[in-house]
Coordinates of C-alpha atoms in Angstrom, one line a residue:
Chain A
D972 CA -7.2 -11.9 -13.5
T973 CA -5.9 -8.8 -11.8
A974 CA -6.6 -8.6 -8.1
V975 CA -5.6 -5.1 -7.1
S976 CA -5.0 -2.7 -10.1
Q977 CA -3.8 0.9 -10.0
T978 CA -3.8 3.5 -12.7
P979 CA -1.7 5.1 -14.0
K980 CA 1.5 3.1 -13.6
Y981 CA 3.7 6.2 -14.1
L982 CA 2.9 9.8 -13.5
V983 CA 5.2 12.6 -14.2
T984 CA 4.0 16.1 -13.3
Q985 CA 5.0 19.6 -12.4
M986 CA 5.1 21.0 -8.9
G987 CA 1.8 22.7 -7.8
N988 CA -0.4 20.4 -10.1
D989 CA -3.3 18.3 -8.7
K990 CA -3.4 14.6 -9.6
S991 CA -5.3 11.5 -8.8
I992 CA -4.3 7.8 -8.7
K993 CA -7.0 5.3 -9.0
C994 CA -7.1 1.8 -7.3
E995 CA -9.6 -1.1 -7.8
Q996 CA -9.8 -4.5 -6.2
N997 CA -11.8 -7.5 -7.4
L998 CA -11.2 -9.7 -4.3
G999 CA -14.3 -8.6 -2.5
H1000 CA -12.3 -7.3 0.4
D1001 CA -13.8 -4.8 2.8
T1002 CA -10.7 -2.8 3.6
M1003 CA -8.3 -0.9 1.3
Y1004 CA -5.0 1.0 2.0
W1005 CA -2.6 3.4 0.5
Y1006 CA 1.1 3.1 1.2
K1007 CA 4.1 5.3 0.1
Q1008 CA 7.5 3.9 -0.7
D1009 CA 10.1 6.4 -0.7
S1010 CA 13.5 6.6 -2.5
K1011 CA 15.0 4.5 0.3
K1012 CA 12.4 1.8 -0.3
F1013 CA 10.8 2.4 3.0
L1014 CA 7.1 1.4 2.8
K1015 CA 4.8 3.4 5.0
I1016 CA 1.0 3.3 5.5
M1017 CA -0.9 6.4 4.7
F1018 CA -4.6 5.6 4.9
S1019 CA -7.0 2.8 5.2
Y1020 CA -10.6 2.6 4.4
N1021 CA -13.3 0.1 5.8
N1022 CA -16.8 0.2 4.6
K1023 CA -16.3 3.6 3.2
E1024 CA -15.0 5.0 6.5
L1025 CA -11.5 6.3 7.1
I1026 CA -10.0 4.3 9.9
I1027 CA -6.5 5.6 10.2
N1028 CA -4.7 8.5 8.9
E1029 CA -1.1 8.7 9.6
T1030 CA 0.8 12.0 9.6
V1031 CA 0.1 12.7 6.1
P1032 CA -0.3 16.2 4.8
N1033 CA -4.0 17.3 4.2
R1034 CA -3.1 17.8 0.4
F1035 CA -3.6 14.1 0.2
S1036 CA -7.3 13.0 0.3
P1037 CA -8.4 9.4 -0.2
K1038 CA -11.9 8.9 -1.8
S1039 CA -13.7 5.7 -1.9
P1040 CA -16.8 5.6 -4.1
D1041 CA -17.5 1.9 -3.2
K1042 CA -16.0 -1.0 -1.4
A1043 CA -13.9 -2.0 -4.5
H1044 CA -12.3 1.3 -5.2
L1045 CA -10.0 3.7 -3.2
N1046 CA -8.7 6.6 -5.1
L1047 CA -5.9 9.0 -3.9
H1048 CA -6.1 12.7 -4.8
I1049 CA -3.1 14.9 -4.3
N1050 CA -3.3 18.6 -4.3
S1051 CA -0.5 21.1 -4.9
L1052 CA 2.1 18.5 -5.5
E1053 CA 5.6 19.0 -4.0
L1054 CA 9.0 17.5 -4.9
G1055 CA 8.9 15.4 -1.8
D1056 CA 5.8 13.7 -3.0
S1057 CA 7.9 11.9 -5.6
A1058 CA 7.6 8.2 -4.6
V1059 CA 5.9 4.9 -5.4
Y1060 CA 2.4 4.8 -4.1
F1061 CA 0.9 1.2 -3.5
C1062 CA -2.8 0.4 -3.0
A1063 CA -3.6 -2.7 -1.0
S1064 CA -6.7 -4.5 0.2
S1065 CA -7.5 -7.1 2.9
H1066 CA -10.4 -8.7 4.4
L1067 CA -11.0 -8.4 8.2
R1068 CA -12.8 -11.7 8.3
D1069 CA -10.1 -13.6 6.6
P1070 CA -8.6 -16.3 8.8
V1071 CA -5.3 -14.7 8.0
R1072 CA -6.4 -11.3 9.1
E1073 CA -5.0 -8.3 7.5
T1074 CA -2.9 -10.3 5.0
Q1075 CA -2.6 -7.6 2.4
Y1076 CA -2.7 -7.8 -1.3
F1077 CA -0.8 -5.0 -3.1
G1078 CA -1.3 -3.4 -6.3
P1079 CA 1.6 -2.9 -8.9
G1080 CA 2.3 0.6 -7.7
T1081 CA 2.2 4.1 -9.2
R1082 CA 5.4 5.8 -9.7
L1083 CA 5.0 9.5 -9.2
L1084 CA 7.7 12.0 -10.2
V1085 CA 7.2 15.6 -9.4
L1086 CA 9.4 17.9 -11.4
Chain B
S966 CA 6.9 4.5 18.9
Q967 CA 7.3 1.0 17.5
K968 CA 10.4 0.2 15.6
I969 CA 11.2 -2.6 13.2
E970 CA 14.8 -3.5 12.2
Q971 CA 15.9 -6.0 9.6
N972 CA 19.3 -7.2 10.0
S973 CA 21.0 -5.9 6.9
E974 CA 20.1 -4.0 3.8
A975 CA 21.7 -6.6 1.6
L976 CA 22.6 -10.2 2.0
N977 CA 24.6 -12.4 -0.5
I978 CA 24.2 -16.1 -0.3
Q979 CA 25.6 -18.9 -2.4
E980 CA 23.0 -21.0 -4.4
G981 CA 22.0 -24.0 -2.4
K982 CA 22.7 -22.6 1.0
T983 CA 20.1 -21.5 3.6
A984 CA 19.5 -17.8 3.8
T985 CA 18.5 -16.5 7.0
L986 CA 16.9 -13.0 7.5
T987 CA 16.3 -11.3 10.8
C988 CA 13.5 -9.0 12.0
N989 CA 13.7 -7.3 15.3
Y990 CA 11.1 -5.0 16.9
T991 CA 10.9 -2.9 20.0
N992 CA 8.2 -1.2 22.0
Y993 CA 5.5 -3.4 20.7
S994 CA 3.9 -6.7 21.4
P995 CA 2.2 -7.8 18.1
A996 CA -0.4 -10.5 17.7
Y997 CA 1.3 -11.7 14.6
L998 CA 4.1 -10.9 12.2
Q999 CA 4.1 -11.2 8.4
W1000 CA 6.7 -11.6 5.8
Y1001 CA 6.5 -10.2 2.3
R1002 CA 8.5 -10.5 -0.8
Q1003 CA 9.1 -7.5 -3.2
D1004 CA 10.6 -7.8 -6.7
P1005 CA 11.9 -4.7 -8.4
G1006 CA 9.1 -2.6 -9.9
R1007 CA 6.3 -4.7 -8.1
G1008 CA 4.2 -4.4 -5.0
P1009 CA 4.9 -6.7 -2.1
V1010 CA 3.6 -10.2 -2.1
F1011 CA 2.6 -12.0 1.1
L1012 CA 4.5 -15.1 2.0
L1013 CA 3.9 -16.2 5.6
L1014 CA 2.1 -15.0 8.8
I1015 CA 3.1 -16.2 12.2
R1016 CA 1.0 -15.7 15.3
E1017 CA 2.3 -14.8 18.8
N1018 CA 1.5 -18.3 20.1
E1019 CA 3.3 -20.1 17.2
K1020 CA 7.0 -20.8 17.4
E1021 CA 7.5 -21.8 13.8
K1022 CA 5.7 -22.0 10.5
R1023 CA 6.6 -23.6 7.2
K1024 CA 5.7 -23.2 3.6
E1025 CA 7.6 -25.3 1.1
R1026 CA 11.3 -24.1 1.4
L1027 CA 10.4 -21.2 3.8
K1028 CA 10.5 -21.3 7.4
V1029 CA 9.6 -18.5 9.8
T1030 CA 10.2 -18.4 13.6
F1031 CA 8.8 -16.0 16.1
D1032 CA 10.3 -15.4 19.6
T1033 CA 8.2 -12.8 21.4
T1034 CA 10.7 -12.8 24.4
L1035 CA 13.5 -11.8 22.1
K1036 CA 11.1 -9.7 20.0
Q1037 CA 12.6 -11.4 17.0
S1038 CA 11.5 -13.3 13.8
L1039 CA 13.8 -15.3 11.6
F1040 CA 13.0 -16.0 8.1
H1041 CA 14.8 -19.0 6.4
I1042 CA 15.0 -20.0 2.7
T1043 CA 16.5 -23.5 2.4
A1044 CA 18.2 -24.7 -0.7
S1045 CA 18.2 -21.1 -2.0
Q1046 CA 18.0 -20.4 -5.7
P1047 CA 18.8 -17.3 -7.9
A1048 CA 14.9 -16.9 -8.3
D1049 CA 14.7 -16.2 -4.5
S1050 CA 16.6 -13.0 -5.1
A1051 CA 14.4 -10.1 -4.0
T1052 CA 13.8 -7.8 -1.1
Y1053 CA 12.0 -9.4 1.8
L1054 CA 10.0 -7.3 4.2
C1055 CA 8.9 -7.9 7.7
A1056 CA 5.6 -6.4 8.9
L1057 CA 3.7 -6.0 12.0
D1058 CA 0.1 -5.1 12.7
I1059 CA -0.8 -1.8 14.3
D1060 CA -3.5 -2.9 16.7
S1061 CA -5.4 0.1 17.8
G1062 CA -8.4 -1.9 19.0
G1063 CA -10.2 -3.8 16.3
G1064 CA -10.1 -1.5 13.4
A1065 CA -8.9 -1.8 10.0
D1066 CA -5.3 -1.0 10.8
G1067 CA -2.4 -1.1 8.3
L1068 CA 0.9 -2.7 8.7
T1069 CA 4.2 -1.3 9.8
F1070 CA 7.1 -2.5 7.6
G1071 CA 10.7 -2.9 8.2
K1072 CA 13.0 -1.4 5.6
G1073 CA 13.6 -4.8 4.0
T1074 CA 16.6 -7.1 3.3
H1075 CA 17.8 -7.3 -0.3
L1076 CA 18.6 -10.9 -0.8
I1077 CA 21.0 -11.9 -3.7
I1078 CA 21.5 -15.6 -4.4
Q1079 CA 24.5 -16.2 -6.4
P1080 CA 24.8 -19.1 -8.8

């Protein structure tokens, strides 16, 4: 059973295009996140959503827009892709009322390459 | 701003020995600290969480210590095995007051257990 799933696994696209990455979790968690892992393997938080509300938004360009149709999904839409957007994007989820608060469950990642 | 440092980018240990990884942080007083494991091409997987009032926590061959005075956590793997080879990430919560905050990760230590 997949806990946190992402599609697509690989995404190769041209600069300037618009693309979306989908994320779904079947853990019943109330909070979902997007992280970016760059070429140096540094993992950095981008967004989190709790009960359909954006809680944090780090210094991410507004070309990136998270969209959550329901508690189990958090999609990431990227407009006007740039070369520097090439990275691995990880979706994660957690449950704030979990005794181990904010233990995060990660998806397998989406490898984005912008040409 | 908060800063997290992990002792080295890579660590080579002979099989059967104890591997010790270090995580240091500055400008922050976290309520807890987490350790994750990341294998190539996969998302991070939660291993252990230790709270600020705990000195040590164990899980099978894993042991984590937390010294809030030194602002340091040590992660030990005893009787190391080649299957323990992976990147280990230290992570702290970003507590901005009860919201669904993400984690700040260190850059990770790539551990290699040599047979």
